[in-house]
């Protein structure tokens, strides 16, 4: 149920029966051979599946996040932490003033986590009538259990973000890439030199059956979050 598909009168009518909304944050950044908007496409698809079942509204996603370490890759568009925090605060403030009092922030990009956690805690304290839930699909235990059962490690731009028809926009390399670790504060130039194609390592593609279970677990996790305020 997309906000973008409604007019203002329909949004007002929605608010007369429900005060829940999902806000998706992500990034526009390199994902090896996968789409630069993988961190938006995946959480949005999960939200669409969950919110279709629950009748919950989805706000337009915020497509830019904090990715300074990837800016040497063309297509990566990064915000400063201060700008990102300001934009999220103002978007949530607008929703609050309009009557959305149960807000689920679904974050698809790890670079945003350290900003969103403290910000959401602060806003939950400052706005006692509002309950903001922080959700990250790939970190949920039920999702991780699918990966563990398949014997696959989750890394940036590997199989765990490779969804056919969603993020796969070019042929994917076969096989396994040795894991690469970036130290905090690594420059964009050094990051590109170390990462090469951009993947942090692991298997590039998993069987379709694994991806179906992986996605289904994320949807169920979000449905549960939409009932837990």
Short mmCIF file of C-alpha atoms in Angstrom, two decimals:
data_model
loop_
_atom_site.label_atom_id
_atom_site.label_comp_id
_atom_site.label_asym_id
_atom_site.label_seq_id
_atom_site.Cartn_x
_atom_site.Cartn_y
_atom_site.Cartn_z
CA UNK A 1 0.00 0.00 0.00
CA UNK A 2 2.05 2.88 -1.34
CA UNK A 3 1.65 6.51 -0.31
CA UNK A 4 2.70 7.42 -3.85
CA UNK A 5 -0.41 5.68 -5.23
CA UNK A 6 -2.82 7.77 -3.11
CA UNK A 7 -4.05 11.35 -3.13
CA UNK A 8 -4.14 13.47 0.02
CA UNK A 9 -7.83 12.72 0.63
CA UNK A 10 -7.17 8.99 0.55
CA UNK A 11 -4.28 9.43 2.99
CA UNK A 12 -6.59 11.36 5.31
CA UNK A 13 -9.17 8.59 5.09
CA UNK A 14 -6.47 6.02 5.91
CA UNK A 15 -5.53 7.98 9.04
CA UNK A 16 -9.11 7.74 10.27
CA UNK A 17 -8.69 3.96 10.60
CA UNK A 18 -4.95 3.40 11.09
CA UNK A 19 -1.89 5.34 12.26
CA UNK A 20 0.82 2.94 11.06
CA UNK A 21 3.35 3.73 8.34
CA UNK A 22 6.57 2.18 7.10
CA UNK A 23 9.50 4.48 6.26
CA UNK A 24 12.30 2.85 4.26
CA UNK A 25 15.85 4.13 4.43
CA UNK A 26 18.63 2.77 2.27
CA UNK A 27 21.43 3.92 0.01
CA UNK A 28 22.43 4.48 -3.58
CA UNK A 29 25.78 2.71 -3.67
CA UNK A 30 27.83 0.10 -5.47
CA UNK A 31 26.78 -3.51 -4.99
CA UNK A 32 29.28 -5.19 -7.32
CA UNK A 33 27.25 -6.49 -10.30
CA UNK A 34 23.94 -5.86 -8.50
CA UNK A 35 21.79 -2.72 -8.70
CA UNK A 36 23.10 0.42 -7.01
CA UNK A 37 19.65 0.65 -5.39
CA UNK A 38 19.77 -2.84 -3.87
CA UNK A 39 19.41 -1.32 -0.39
CA UNK A 40 16.09 0.19 -1.50
CA UNK A 41 14.74 -2.51 -3.83
CA UNK A 42 15.00 -5.31 -1.25
CA UNK A 43 13.43 -3.61 1.80
CA UNK A 44 10.73 -2.09 -0.40
CA UNK A 45 9.79 -5.49 -1.84
CA UNK A 46 9.70 -6.96 1.67
CA UNK A 47 7.55 -4.06 2.88
CA UNK A 48 5.16 -4.38 -0.06
CA UNK A 49 4.62 -8.07 0.69
CA UNK A 50 4.16 -7.50 4.43
CA UNK A 51 2.05 -4.36 4.17
CA UNK A 52 -0.21 -5.82 1.52
CA UNK A 53 -1.20 -8.45 4.08
CA UNK A 54 -1.53 -5.97 6.92
CA UNK A 55 -3.04 -2.99 5.07
CA UNK A 56 -0.26 -0.64 6.21
CA UNK A 57 0.90 2.41 4.28
CA UNK A 58 4.46 2.69 2.91
CA UNK A 59 6.01 6.14 2.57
CA UNK A 60 8.27 6.88 -0.43
CA UNK A 61 11.72 5.43 0.36
CA UNK A 62 14.69 7.67 1.13
CA UNK A 63 17.14 6.51 -1.58
CA UNK A 64 20.30 8.17 -0.26
CA UNK A 65 22.26 7.10 2.80
CA UNK A 66 25.70 7.31 4.35
CA UNK A 67 28.25 5.60 2.07
CA UNK A 68 31.43 7.74 1.99
CA UNK A 69 33.68 4.67 1.69
CA UNK A 70 32.13 3.73 -1.68
CA UNK A 71 32.21 7.11 -3.44
CA UNK A 72 35.15 6.07 -5.64
CA UNK A 73 32.65 3.80 -7.42
CA UNK A 74 30.56 5.70 -10.02
CA UNK A 75 26.88 5.65 -9.09
CA UNK A 76 27.40 5.87 -5.34
CA UNK A 77 25.64 9.00 -4.01
CA UNK A 78 26.35 9.55 -0.33
CA UNK A 79 24.99 11.96 2.27
CA UNK A 80 26.88 13.24 5.28
CA UNK A 81 25.71 11.73 8.61
CA UNK A 82 24.38 15.17 9.63
CA UNK A 83 22.35 15.61 6.45
CA UNK A 84 20.95 12.09 6.63
CA UNK A 85 19.91 12.51 10.27
CA UNK A 86 18.27 15.87 9.51
CA UNK A 87 16.27 14.51 6.58
CA UNK A 88 15.05 11.47 8.55
CA UNK A 89 14.13 13.64 11.53
CA UNK A 90 12.11 16.04 9.36
CA UNK A 91 10.32 13.25 7.45
CA UNK A 92 9.33 11.52 10.69
CA UNK A 93 8.29 14.87 12.16
CA UNK A 94 5.97 15.52 9.23
CA UNK A 95 4.40 12.08 9.62
CA UNK A 96 3.95 12.63 13.34
CA UNK A 97 2.19 15.97 12.85
CA UNK A 98 -0.19 14.41 10.34
CA UNK A 99 -1.23 11.70 12.79
CA UNK A 100 1.04 8.76 12.00
CA UNK A 101 1.89 7.64 15.51
CA UNK A 102 3.18 4.12 14.88
CA UNK A 103 6.15 4.34 12.53
CA UNK A 104 8.31 1.43 11.46
CA UNK A 105 11.66 2.57 10.06
CA UNK A 106 12.92 -0.24 7.83
CA UNK A 107 16.59 0.34 7.11
CA UNK A 108 18.28 -1.46 4.24
CA UNK A 109 21.82 -0.08 4.59
CA UNK A 110 24.31 -0.86 7.33
CA UNK A 111 26.00 2.52 6.99
CA UNK A 112 22.84 4.17 8.34
CA UNK A 113 22.52 1.98 11.43
CA UNK A 114 24.75 3.93 13.78
CA UNK A 115 22.82 7.13 13.04
CA UNK A 116 19.29 5.73 13.06
CA UNK A 117 19.57 3.81 16.34
CA UNK A 118 20.35 6.81 18.55
CA UNK A 119 18.05 9.10 16.53
CA UNK A 120 15.04 6.82 16.93
CA UNK A 121 15.73 6.41 20.64
CA UNK A 122 15.89 10.20 20.99
CA UNK A 123 12.64 10.75 19.08
CA UNK A 124 10.77 8.08 21.01
CA UNK A 125 11.66 10.00 24.16
CA UNK A 126 10.90 13.44 22.73
CA UNK A 127 7.58 12.38 21.17
CA UNK A 128 5.76 10.32 23.84
CA UNK A 129 2.64 9.93 21.69
CA UNK A 130 4.66 8.29 18.92
CA UNK A 131 6.17 4.80 18.84
CA UNK A 132 8.98 4.35 16.31
CA UNK A 133 10.23 0.81 15.69
CA UNK A 134 13.63 0.16 14.09
CA UNK A 135 13.72 -2.81 11.71
CA UNK A 136 16.60 -4.21 9.65
CA UNK A 137 15.53 -7.22 7.66
CA UNK A 138 18.95 -8.81 7.11
CA UNK A 139 19.86 -8.69 10.81
CA UNK A 140 16.69 -10.41 12.02
CA UNK A 141 17.41 -13.79 13.71
CA UNK A 142 14.84 -15.62 11.57
CA UNK A 143 16.51 -14.37 8.39
CA UNK A 144 19.96 -15.22 9.69
CA UNK A 145 18.72 -18.72 10.52
CA UNK A 146 17.92 -19.34 6.85
CA UNK A 147 21.44 -18.33 5.86
CA UNK A 148 22.95 -20.50 8.60
CA UNK A 149 20.87 -23.51 7.60
CA UNK A 150 22.09 -23.10 4.01
CA UNK A 151 25.69 -22.79 5.19
CA UNK A 152 26.07 -19.34 3.62
CA UNK A 153 27.67 -16.23 5.10
CA UNK A 154 26.02 -12.84 4.54
CA UNK A 155 28.28 -10.11 3.20
CA UNK A 156 27.75 -6.87 1.30
CA UNK A 157 26.86 -7.49 -2.37
CA UNK A 158 27.01 -11.28 -2.24
CA UNK A 159 24.26 -13.89 -2.57
CA UNK A 160 22.27 -12.35 0.32
CA UNK A 161 21.38 -9.30 -1.79
CA UNK A 162 21.14 -11.12 -5.13
CA UNK A 163 17.43 -11.45 -5.93
CA UNK A 164 16.36 -12.34 -9.47
CA UNK A 165 14.06 -9.71 -10.93
CA UNK A 166 14.86 -7.32 -8.10
CA UNK A 167 18.56 -6.53 -7.73
CA UNK A 168 20.20 -8.72 -10.38
CA UNK A 169 20.78 -6.38 -13.32
CA UNK A 170 23.75 -8.10 -14.99
CA UNK A 171 25.40 -11.53 -15.13
CA UNK A 172 26.71 -12.55 -11.71
CA UNK A 173 30.17 -14.09 -11.26
CA UNK A 174 30.26 -17.76 -10.39
CA UNK A 175 31.90 -19.25 -7.37
CA UNK A 176 33.18 -17.77 -4.13
CA UNK A 177 35.20 -14.64 -3.34
CA UNK A 178 37.49 -14.63 -0.30
CA UNK A 179 36.06 -12.28 2.35
CA UNK A 180 37.47 -8.75 2.48
CA UNK A 181 37.46 -6.65 5.65
CA UNK A 182 37.45 -2.85 5.58
CA UNK A 183 38.68 -1.08 8.68
CA UNK A 184 36.63 1.87 9.97
CA UNK A 185 37.73 5.10 8.34
CA UNK A 186 39.12 3.46 5.20
CA UNK A 187 39.11 5.99 2.38
CA UNK A 188 36.99 5.54 -0.74
CA UNK A 189 40.07 5.11 -2.92
CA UNK A 190 41.57 2.41 -0.71
CA UNK A 191 38.16 0.71 -0.35
CA UNK A 192 37.88 0.34 -4.11
CA UNK A 193 41.46 -0.93 -4.38
CA UNK A 194 40.79 -3.59 -1.71
CA UNK A 195 37.32 -4.64 -2.85
CA UNK A 196 37.78 -4.66 -6.61
CA UNK A 197 34.33 -5.54 -7.94
CA UNK A 198 32.76 -4.25 -4.70
CA UNK A 199 31.59 -7.47 -3.05
CA UNK A 200 32.82 -8.13 0.48
CA UNK A 201 33.15 -11.81 -0.39
CA UNK A 202 31.37 -15.12 -0.11
CA UNK A 203 29.17 -16.88 -2.64
CA UNK A 204 27.83 -14.60 -5.35
CA UNK A 205 24.57 -16.46 -5.96
CA UNK A 206 22.46 -18.90 -3.94
CA UNK A 207 19.84 -21.38 -5.21
CA UNK A 208 16.39 -19.91 -5.87
CA UNK A 209 14.87 -22.08 -3.14
CA UNK A 210 17.20 -20.54 -0.55
CA UNK A 211 16.37 -17.03 -1.73
CA UNK A 212 12.65 -17.76 -1.49
CA UNK A 213 13.02 -18.92 2.12
CA UNK A 214 15.29 -15.96 2.87
CA UNK A 215 12.75 -13.46 1.51
CA UNK A 216 9.78 -15.19 3.18
CA UNK A 217 11.53 -15.07 6.56
CA UNK A 218 12.09 -11.33 6.14
CA UNK A 219 8.44 -10.75 5.27
CA UNK A 220 7.25 -12.71 8.32
CA UNK A 221 9.66 -10.77 10.51
CA UNK A 222 8.24 -7.48 9.28
CA UNK A 223 4.64 -8.66 9.76
CA UNK A 224 5.52 -9.47 13.36
CA UNK A 225 7.11 -6.03 13.79
CA UNK A 226 3.95 -4.37 12.46
CA UNK A 227 2.04 -5.98 15.34
CA UNK A 228 4.62 -5.13 18.02
CA UNK A 229 4.51 -1.53 19.21
#
